[in-house]
């Protein structure tokens, strides 16, 4: 989708999206050259688990959960996704409290650990491991964000032609989220409209280019989510 299209307005986008619901399955078949695929890679699956662990850790002040999330992020050499442009629907949903930043996870885990010497020793070792692995590239990218009820967020991300492309979304459980992938020309490539707020799509782009990842909140309240891409 061209840059000017990204700013065409969320209301107009949602209207078009509603129409696409009726034709999306057929359209995706017609775009067979994009080769939609099914199976989640281990790295993407691990990163969705990291999000769940982090969410549980913050909700329950669990140091172990935050440490486990940090371990996964380090193991997968993950970092914030290189999003070229972001468009959010409606009013500002605010800053997300959830994080997958390793240093923040470990700092908060240390606070939750109180005076537990064993946990603090583990956290120290994790910091050393994180420092040793800093600079490694090639792992999955993630975005932690919020989407308002009955609104959509869009993220322009570049994918490499000929390689399997993946996008996964894990929400906070409050609403139904749907996931759509559009190419630069606004063509719908693949989608996941299953019930719930865990979505996953995989496809093989014909050529390297920017794809627009669209997350639609079908519910009436805000949903905090993690978007993970390879």
PDB file of C-alpha atoms in Angstrom:
ATOM      1  CA  UNK A   1       0.000   0.000   0.000  1.00  0.00           C
ATOM      2  CA  UNK A   2       1.445   3.368  -0.961  1.00  0.00           C
ATOM      3  CA  UNK A   3       2.126   5.876   1.778  1.00  0.00           C
ATOM      4  CA  UNK A   4      -0.734   8.158   0.792  1.00  0.00           C
ATOM      5  CA  UNK A   5      -3.113   5.215   1.003  1.00  0.00           C
ATOM      6  CA  UNK A   6      -2.029   4.573   4.586  1.00  0.00           C
ATOM      7  CA  UNK A   7      -3.469   7.936   5.559  1.00  0.00           C
ATOM      8  CA  UNK A   8      -6.764   7.582   3.684  1.00  0.00           C
ATOM      9  CA  UNK A   9      -8.685   7.333   6.937  1.00  0.00           C
ATOM     10  CA  UNK A  10      -9.676   4.528   9.245  1.00  0.00           C
ATOM     11  CA  UNK A  11     -13.414   4.946   8.653  1.00  0.00           C
ATOM     12  CA  UNK A  12     -13.005   4.467   4.946  1.00  0.00           C
ATOM     13  CA  UNK A  13     -10.708   1.548   5.555  1.00  0.00           C
ATOM     14  CA  UNK A  14     -13.190  -0.194   7.837  1.00  0.00           C
ATOM     15  CA  UNK A  15     -15.934   0.233   5.257  1.00  0.00           C
ATOM     16  CA  UNK A  16     -13.770  -1.400   2.617  1.00  0.00           C
ATOM     17  CA  UNK A  17     -12.727  -4.072   5.078  1.00  0.00           C
ATOM     18  CA  UNK A  18     -16.347  -5.019   5.756  1.00  0.00           C
ATOM     19  CA  UNK A  19     -16.820  -5.533   2.022  1.00  0.00           C
ATOM     20  CA  UNK A  20     -13.660  -7.581   1.857  1.00  0.00           C
ATOM     21  CA  UNK A  21     -15.048  -9.991   4.445  1.00  0.00           C
ATOM     22  CA  UNK A  22     -17.446 -11.330   1.806  1.00  0.00           C
ATOM     23  CA  UNK A  23     -14.820 -11.700  -0.895  1.00  0.00           C
ATOM     24  CA  UNK A  24     -11.624 -12.333   1.033  1.00  0.00           C
ATOM     25  CA  UNK A  25     -11.566 -16.108   0.765  1.00  0.00           C
ATOM     26  CA  UNK A  26     -12.042 -16.021  -2.993  1.00  0.00           C
ATOM     27  CA  UNK A  27      -9.566 -13.187  -3.380  1.00  0.00           C
ATOM     28  CA  UNK A  28      -6.923 -14.988  -1.361  1.00  0.00           C
ATOM     29  CA  UNK A  29      -7.319 -18.000  -3.649  1.00  0.00           C
ATOM     30  CA  UNK A  30      -6.949 -15.769  -6.672  1.00  0.00           C
ATOM     31  CA  UNK A  31      -3.686 -14.477  -5.207  1.00  0.00           C
ATOM     32  CA  UNK A  32      -2.376 -18.019  -5.206  1.00  0.00           C
ATOM     33  CA  UNK A  33       1.018 -16.860  -6.388  1.00  0.00           C
ATOM     34  CA  UNK A  34       1.473 -15.437  -2.889  1.00  0.00           C
ATOM     35  CA  UNK A  35       1.239 -19.032  -1.616  1.00  0.00           C
ATOM     36  CA  UNK A  36      -0.622 -18.812   1.735  1.00  0.00           C
ATOM     37  CA  UNK A  37       0.834 -21.358   4.174  1.00  0.00           C
ATOM     38  CA  UNK A  38      -0.221 -22.871   7.502  1.00  0.00           C
ATOM     39  CA  UNK A  39       2.350 -23.911  10.028  1.00  0.00           C
ATOM     40  CA  UNK A  40       3.807 -21.530  12.617  1.00  0.00           C
ATOM     41  CA  UNK A  41       7.593 -21.607  12.849  1.00  0.00           C
ATOM     42  CA  UNK A  42       9.151 -22.422  16.206  1.00  0.00           C
ATOM     43  CA  UNK A  43      10.618 -18.931  16.602  1.00  0.00           C
ATOM     44  CA  UNK A  44       7.243 -17.252  16.127  1.00  0.00           C
ATOM     45  CA  UNK A  45       5.564 -19.742  18.456  1.00  0.00           C
ATOM     46  CA  UNK A  46       8.236 -19.090  21.078  1.00  0.00           C
ATOM     47  CA  UNK A  47       7.769 -15.333  20.839  1.00  0.00           C
ATOM     48  CA  UNK A  48       4.003 -15.617  21.305  1.00  0.00           C
ATOM     49  CA  UNK A  49       4.771 -17.652  24.428  1.00  0.00           C
ATOM     50  CA  UNK A  50       7.137 -14.903  25.594  1.00  0.00           C
ATOM     51  CA  UNK A  51       4.301 -12.398  25.322  1.00  0.00           C
ATOM     52  CA  UNK A  52       1.997 -14.609  27.379  1.00  0.00           C
ATOM     53  CA  UNK A  53       4.681 -15.079  30.034  1.00  0.00           C
ATOM     54  CA  UNK A  54       5.358 -11.344  30.199  1.00  0.00           C
ATOM     55  CA  UNK A  55       1.652 -10.546  30.486  1.00  0.00           C
ATOM     56  CA  UNK A  56       1.252 -13.103  33.277  1.00  0.00           C
ATOM     57  CA  UNK A  57       4.384 -11.844  35.004  1.00  0.00           C
ATOM     58  CA  UNK A  58       3.196  -8.250  35.129  1.00  0.00           C
ATOM     59  CA  UNK A  59      -0.347  -9.183  36.124  1.00  0.00           C
ATOM     60  CA  UNK A  60       0.868 -11.392  38.977  1.00  0.00           C
ATOM     61  CA  UNK A  61       4.207  -9.753  39.836  1.00  0.00           C
ATOM     62  CA  UNK A  62       5.917 -13.020  38.943  1.00  0.00           C
ATOM     63  CA  UNK A  63       9.675 -12.646  38.602  1.00  0.00           C
ATOM     64  CA  UNK A  64      10.039 -16.162  37.206  1.00  0.00           C
ATOM     65  CA  UNK A  65       7.584 -15.442  34.386  1.00  0.00           C
ATOM     66  CA  UNK A  66       9.411 -12.261  33.375  1.00  0.00           C
ATOM     67  CA  UNK A  67      12.767 -14.042  33.511  1.00  0.00           C
ATOM     68  CA  UNK A  68      11.384 -16.826  31.307  1.00  0.00           C
ATOM     69  CA  UNK A  69      10.056 -14.275  28.804  1.00  0.00           C
ATOM     70  CA  UNK A  70      13.452 -12.560  28.721  1.00  0.00           C
ATOM     71  CA  UNK A  71      15.187 -15.893  28.149  1.00  0.00           C
ATOM     72  CA  UNK A  72      13.040 -16.571  25.085  1.00  0.00           C
ATOM     73  CA  UNK A  73      13.675 -13.110  23.620  1.00  0.00           C
ATOM     74  CA  UNK A  74      17.428 -13.599  24.076  1.00  0.00           C
ATOM     75  CA  UNK A  75      17.373 -17.119  22.632  1.00  0.00           C
ATOM     76  CA  UNK A  76      15.457 -15.959  19.553  1.00  0.00           C
ATOM     77  CA  UNK A  77      17.631 -12.849  19.024  1.00  0.00           C
ATOM     78  CA  UNK A  78      14.373 -10.918  18.843  1.00  0.00           C
ATOM     79  CA  UNK A  79      14.007  -7.147  18.758  1.00  0.00           C
ATOM     80  CA  UNK A  80      11.467  -4.464  18.005  1.00  0.00           C
ATOM     81  CA  UNK A  81      10.121  -4.843  14.478  1.00  0.00           C
ATOM     82  CA  UNK A  82      11.312  -2.387  11.829  1.00  0.00           C
ATOM     83  CA  UNK A  83       7.946  -0.824  11.090  1.00  0.00           C
ATOM     84  CA  UNK A  84       8.122   1.697   8.261  1.00  0.00           C
ATOM     85  CA  UNK A  85       4.855   3.381   9.160  1.00  0.00           C
ATOM     86  CA  UNK A  86       2.066   2.973  11.693  1.00  0.00           C
ATOM     87  CA  UNK A  87      -1.534   4.148  11.423  1.00  0.00           C
ATOM     88  CA  UNK A  88      -3.831   3.805  14.439  1.00  0.00           C
ATOM     89  CA  UNK A  89      -7.596   4.127  14.426  1.00  0.00           C
ATOM     90  CA  UNK A  90      -9.581   6.448  16.685  1.00  0.00           C
ATOM     91  CA  UNK A  91      -8.232   8.257  19.727  1.00  0.00           C
ATOM     92  CA  UNK A  92      -4.783   7.554  21.130  1.00  0.00           C
ATOM     93  CA  UNK A  93      -4.989   4.259  23.005  1.00  0.00           C
ATOM     94  CA  UNK A  94      -2.073   5.241  25.232  1.00  0.00           C
ATOM     95  CA  UNK A  95       1.322   3.714  25.887  1.00  0.00           C
ATOM     96  CA  UNK A  96       1.457  -0.022  26.427  1.00  0.00           C
ATOM     97  CA  UNK A  97       2.692  -1.162  29.841  1.00  0.00           C
ATOM     98  CA  UNK A  98       3.599  -4.593  28.504  1.00  0.00           C
ATOM     99  CA  UNK A  99       7.119  -5.035  27.137  1.00  0.00           C
ATOM    100  CA  UNK A 100       9.427  -7.619  25.632  1.00  0.00           C
ATOM    101  CA  UNK A 101      12.519  -5.490  26.104  1.00  0.00           C
ATOM    102  CA  UNK A 102      15.005  -7.751  27.878  1.00  0.00           C
ATOM    103  CA  UNK A 103      16.523  -5.135  30.185  1.00  0.00           C
ATOM    104  CA  UNK A 104      13.082  -3.882  31.256  1.00  0.00           C
ATOM    105  CA  UNK A 105      11.868  -7.441  31.849  1.00  0.00           C
ATOM    106  CA  UNK A 106      14.896  -8.209  34.017  1.00  0.00           C
ATOM    107  CA  UNK A 107      14.683  -4.926  35.927  1.00  0.00           C
ATOM    108  CA  UNK A 108      11.039  -5.541  36.744  1.00  0.00           C
ATOM    109  CA  UNK A 109      11.744  -9.182  37.575  1.00  0.00           C
ATOM    110  CA  UNK A 110      14.370  -8.003  40.048  1.00  0.00           C
ATOM    111  CA  UNK A 111      11.809  -5.743  41.706  1.00  0.00           C
ATOM    112  CA  UNK A 112       9.328  -8.616  41.979  1.00  0.00           C
ATOM    113  CA  UNK A 113      12.014 -10.962  43.332  1.00  0.00           C
ATOM    114  CA  UNK A 114      12.296  -8.973  46.577  1.00  0.00           C
ATOM    115  CA  UNK A 115      15.138 -10.541  48.571  1.00  0.00           C
ATOM    116  CA  UNK A 116      15.226 -13.890  46.795  1.00  0.00           C
ATOM    117  CA  UNK A 117      18.977 -14.376  46.307  1.00  0.00           C
ATOM    118  CA  UNK A 118      18.538 -17.300  43.919  1.00  0.00           C
ATOM    119  CA  UNK A 119      16.301 -15.328  41.565  1.00  0.00           C
ATOM    120  CA  UNK A 120      18.606 -12.329  41.710  1.00  0.00           C
ATOM    121  CA  UNK A 121      21.546 -14.562  40.809  1.00  0.00           C
ATOM    122  CA  UNK A 122      19.593 -15.844  37.804  1.00  0.00           C
ATOM    123  CA  UNK A 123      18.770 -12.279  36.763  1.00  0.00           C
ATOM    124  CA  UNK A 124      22.453 -11.334  36.979  1.00  0.00           C
ATOM    125  CA  UNK A 125      23.370 -14.287  34.754  1.00  0.00           C
ATOM    126  CA  UNK A 126      20.636 -13.310  32.301  1.00  0.00           C
ATOM    127  CA  UNK A 127      21.998  -9.777  32.062  1.00  0.00           C
ATOM    128  CA  UNK A 128      25.427 -11.166  31.248  1.00  0.00           C
ATOM    129  CA  UNK A 129      23.896 -13.434  28.610  1.00  0.00           C
ATOM    130  CA  UNK A 130      21.955 -10.528  27.133  1.00  0.00           C
ATOM    131  CA  UNK A 131      25.098  -8.376  26.965  1.00  0.00           C
ATOM    132  CA  UNK A 132      27.022 -11.173  25.265  1.00  0.00           C
ATOM    133  CA  UNK A 133      24.316 -11.647  22.623  1.00  0.00           C
ATOM    134  CA  UNK A 134      23.715  -7.947  21.976  1.00  0.00           C
ATOM    135  CA  UNK A 135      24.145  -7.041  18.339  1.00  0.00           C
ATOM    136  CA  UNK A 136      22.999 -10.388  16.975  1.00  0.00           C
ATOM    137  CA  UNK A 137      20.449  -9.973  14.204  1.00  0.00           C
ATOM    138  CA  UNK A 138      18.116 -12.167  12.226  1.00  0.00           C
ATOM    139  CA  UNK A 139      15.541 -13.037  14.854  1.00  0.00           C
ATOM    140  CA  UNK A 140      11.832 -12.209  14.824  1.00  0.00           C
ATOM    141  CA  UNK A 141      10.566  -8.673  15.336  1.00  0.00           C
ATOM    142  CA  UNK A 142       7.769  -7.610  17.636  1.00  0.00           C
ATOM    143  CA  UNK A 143       5.447  -4.691  18.277  1.00  0.00           C
ATOM    144  CA  UNK A 144       3.657  -4.201  21.599  1.00  0.00           C
ATOM    145  CA  UNK A 145       0.650  -1.935  21.112  1.00  0.00           C
ATOM    146  CA  UNK A 146      -3.008  -1.261  21.875  1.00  0.00           C
ATOM    147  CA  UNK A 147      -5.975  -1.093  19.515  1.00  0.00           C
ATOM    148  CA  UNK A 148      -9.198   0.669  20.448  1.00  0.00           C
ATOM    149  CA  UNK A 149     -12.550  -1.070  20.308  1.00  0.00           C
ATOM    150  CA  UNK A 150     -14.093  -1.223  16.812  1.00  0.00           C
ATOM    151  CA  UNK A 151     -10.949   0.315  15.327  1.00  0.00           C
ATOM    152  CA  UNK A 152      -7.951  -0.945  13.361  1.00  0.00           C
ATOM    153  CA  UNK A 153      -4.186  -0.468  13.561  1.00  0.00           C
ATOM    154  CA  UNK A 154      -2.007  -0.761  10.463  1.00  0.00           C
ATOM    155  CA  UNK A 155       1.733  -1.446  10.293  1.00  0.00           C
ATOM    156  CA  UNK A 156       3.815  -1.191   7.114  1.00  0.00           C
ATOM    157  CA  UNK A 157       6.537  -3.850   7.233  1.00  0.00           C
ATOM    158  CA  UNK A 158       8.946  -4.987   4.515  1.00  0.00           C
ATOM    159  CA  UNK A 159       9.160  -8.701   3.708  1.00  0.00           C
ATOM    160  CA  UNK A 160      11.623 -10.486   1.433  1.00  0.00           C
ATOM    161  CA  UNK A 161      10.352 -12.012  -1.790  1.00  0.00           C
ATOM    162  CA  UNK A 162      10.568 -15.789  -2.066  1.00  0.00           C
ATOM    163  CA  UNK A 163      10.920 -16.322   1.692  1.00  0.00           C
ATOM    164  CA  UNK A 164       8.129 -17.513   3.968  1.00  0.00           C
ATOM    165  CA  UNK A 165       6.608 -14.488   5.718  1.00  0.00           C
ATOM    166  CA  UNK A 166       4.852 -14.836   9.061  1.00  0.00           C
ATOM    167  CA  UNK A 167       2.762 -12.587  11.288  1.00  0.00           C
ATOM    168  CA  UNK A 168       1.201 -13.570  14.602  1.00  0.00           C
ATOM    169  CA  UNK A 169      -0.962 -11.578  17.010  1.00  0.00           C
ATOM    170  CA  UNK A 170      -1.632 -12.361  20.669  1.00  0.00           C
ATOM    171  CA  UNK A 171      -4.096 -10.098  22.470  1.00  0.00           C
ATOM    172  CA  UNK A 172      -5.023  -9.706  26.124  1.00  0.00           C
ATOM    173  CA  UNK A 173      -8.161 -11.831  25.901  1.00  0.00           C
ATOM    174  CA  UNK A 174     -10.636  -8.956  26.108  1.00  0.00           C
ATOM    175  CA  UNK A 175     -11.965  -8.912  22.520  1.00  0.00           C
ATOM    176  CA  UNK A 176     -11.910 -10.671  19.157  1.00  0.00           C
ATOM    177  CA  UNK A 177      -9.021  -9.536  16.948  1.00  0.00           C
ATOM    178  CA  UNK A 178      -8.713 -10.235  13.227  1.00  0.00           C
ATOM    179  CA  UNK A 179      -5.540 -10.078  11.145  1.00  0.00           C
ATOM    180  CA  UNK A 180      -5.244  -9.006   7.488  1.00  0.00           C
ATOM    181  CA  UNK A 181      -2.227  -8.692   5.198  1.00  0.00           C
ATOM    182  CA  UNK A 182      -2.349  -6.323   2.209  1.00  0.00           C
ATOM    183  CA  UNK A 183       0.299  -5.761  -0.458  1.00  0.00           C
ATOM    184  CA  UNK A 184       1.553  -2.375  -1.692  1.00  0.00           C
ATOM    185  CA  UNK A 185      -1.358  -2.099  -4.111  1.00  0.00           C
ATOM    186  CA  UNK A 186      -3.995  -2.734  -1.454  1.00  0.00           C
ATOM    187  CA  UNK A 187      -4.690  -6.335  -2.477  1.00  0.00           C
ATOM    188  CA  UNK A 188      -5.688  -8.658   0.344  1.00  0.00           C
ATOM    189  CA  UNK A 189      -3.128 -11.466   0.497  1.00  0.00           C
ATOM    190  CA  UNK A 190      -4.093 -13.560   3.502  1.00  0.00           C
ATOM    191  CA  UNK A 191      -6.196 -13.219   6.641  1.00  0.00           C
ATOM    192  CA  UNK A 192      -7.155 -14.822   9.939  1.00  0.00           C
ATOM    193  CA  UNK A 193     -10.693 -14.109  11.147  1.00  0.00           C
ATOM    194  CA  UNK A 194     -11.019 -16.971  13.623  1.00  0.00           C
ATOM    195  CA  UNK A 195     -12.741 -16.274  16.940  1.00  0.00           C
ATOM    196  CA  UNK A 196     -10.547 -14.972  19.746  1.00  0.00           C
ATOM    197  CA  UNK A 197      -7.559 -12.654  19.767  1.00  0.00           C
ATOM    198  CA  UNK A 198      -4.804 -15.032  18.726  1.00  0.00           C
ATOM    199  CA  UNK A 199      -4.148 -14.805  14.988  1.00  0.00           C
ATOM    200  CA  UNK A 200      -1.540 -16.259  12.660  1.00  0.00           C
ATOM    201  CA  UNK A 201      -0.853 -16.066   8.933  1.00  0.00           C
ATOM    202  CA  UNK A 202       1.971 -17.309   6.725  1.00  0.00           C
ATOM    203  CA  UNK A 203       2.539 -16.614   3.041  1.00  0.00           C
ATOM    204  CA  UNK A 204       5.345 -16.397   0.487  1.00  0.00           C
ATOM    205  CA  UNK A 205       5.668 -12.941  -1.130  1.00  0.00           C
ATOM    206  CA  UNK A 206       6.395 -12.924  -4.857  1.00  0.00           C
ATOM    207  CA  UNK A 207       8.849 -10.066  -4.461  1.00  0.00           C
ATOM    208  CA  UNK A 208      10.454  -7.960  -1.760  1.00  0.00           C
ATOM    209  CA  UNK A 209       8.198  -5.106  -0.741  1.00  0.00           C
ATOM    210  CA  UNK A 210       6.161  -3.399   1.948  1.00  0.00           C
ATOM    211  CA  UNK A 211       3.099  -5.209   3.236  1.00  0.00           C
ATOM    212  CA  UNK A 212       0.466  -3.641   5.473  1.00  0.00           C
ATOM    213  CA  UNK A 213      -0.365  -5.702   8.546  1.00  0.00           C
ATOM    214  CA  UNK A 214      -3.828  -4.724   9.741  1.00  0.00           C
ATOM    215  CA  UNK A 215      -5.225  -5.669  13.143  1.00  0.00           C
ATOM    216  CA  UNK A 216      -8.966  -5.107  13.518  1.00  0.00           C
ATOM    217  CA  UNK A 217     -10.578  -5.052  16.961  1.00  0.00           C
ATOM    218  CA  UNK A 218     -14.080  -6.506  16.657  1.00  0.00           C
ATOM    219  CA  UNK A 219     -14.915  -5.747  20.290  1.00  0.00           C
ATOM    220  CA  UNK A 220     -16.069  -2.576  22.011  1.00  0.00           C
ATOM    221  CA  UNK A 221     -13.114  -2.179  24.398  1.00  0.00           C
ATOM    222  CA  UNK A 222      -9.379  -1.681  24.027  1.00  0.00           C
ATOM    223  CA  UNK A 223      -7.128  -4.711  23.477  1.00  0.00           C
ATOM    224  CA  UNK A 224      -3.396  -4.743  24.281  1.00  0.00           C
ATOM    225  CA  UNK A 225      -1.520  -7.103  21.975  1.00  0.00           C
ATOM    226  CA  UNK A 226       1.803  -8.284  20.652  1.00  0.00           C
ATOM    227  CA  UNK A 227       2.445  -8.484  16.906  1.00  0.00           C
ATOM    228  CA  UNK A 228       5.309 -10.805  15.975  1.00  0.00           C
ATOM    229  CA  UNK A 229       6.842 -11.061  12.500  1.00  0.00           C
ATOM    230  CA  UNK A 230       9.750 -13.044  11.099  1.00  0.00           C
TER     231      UNK A 230
END
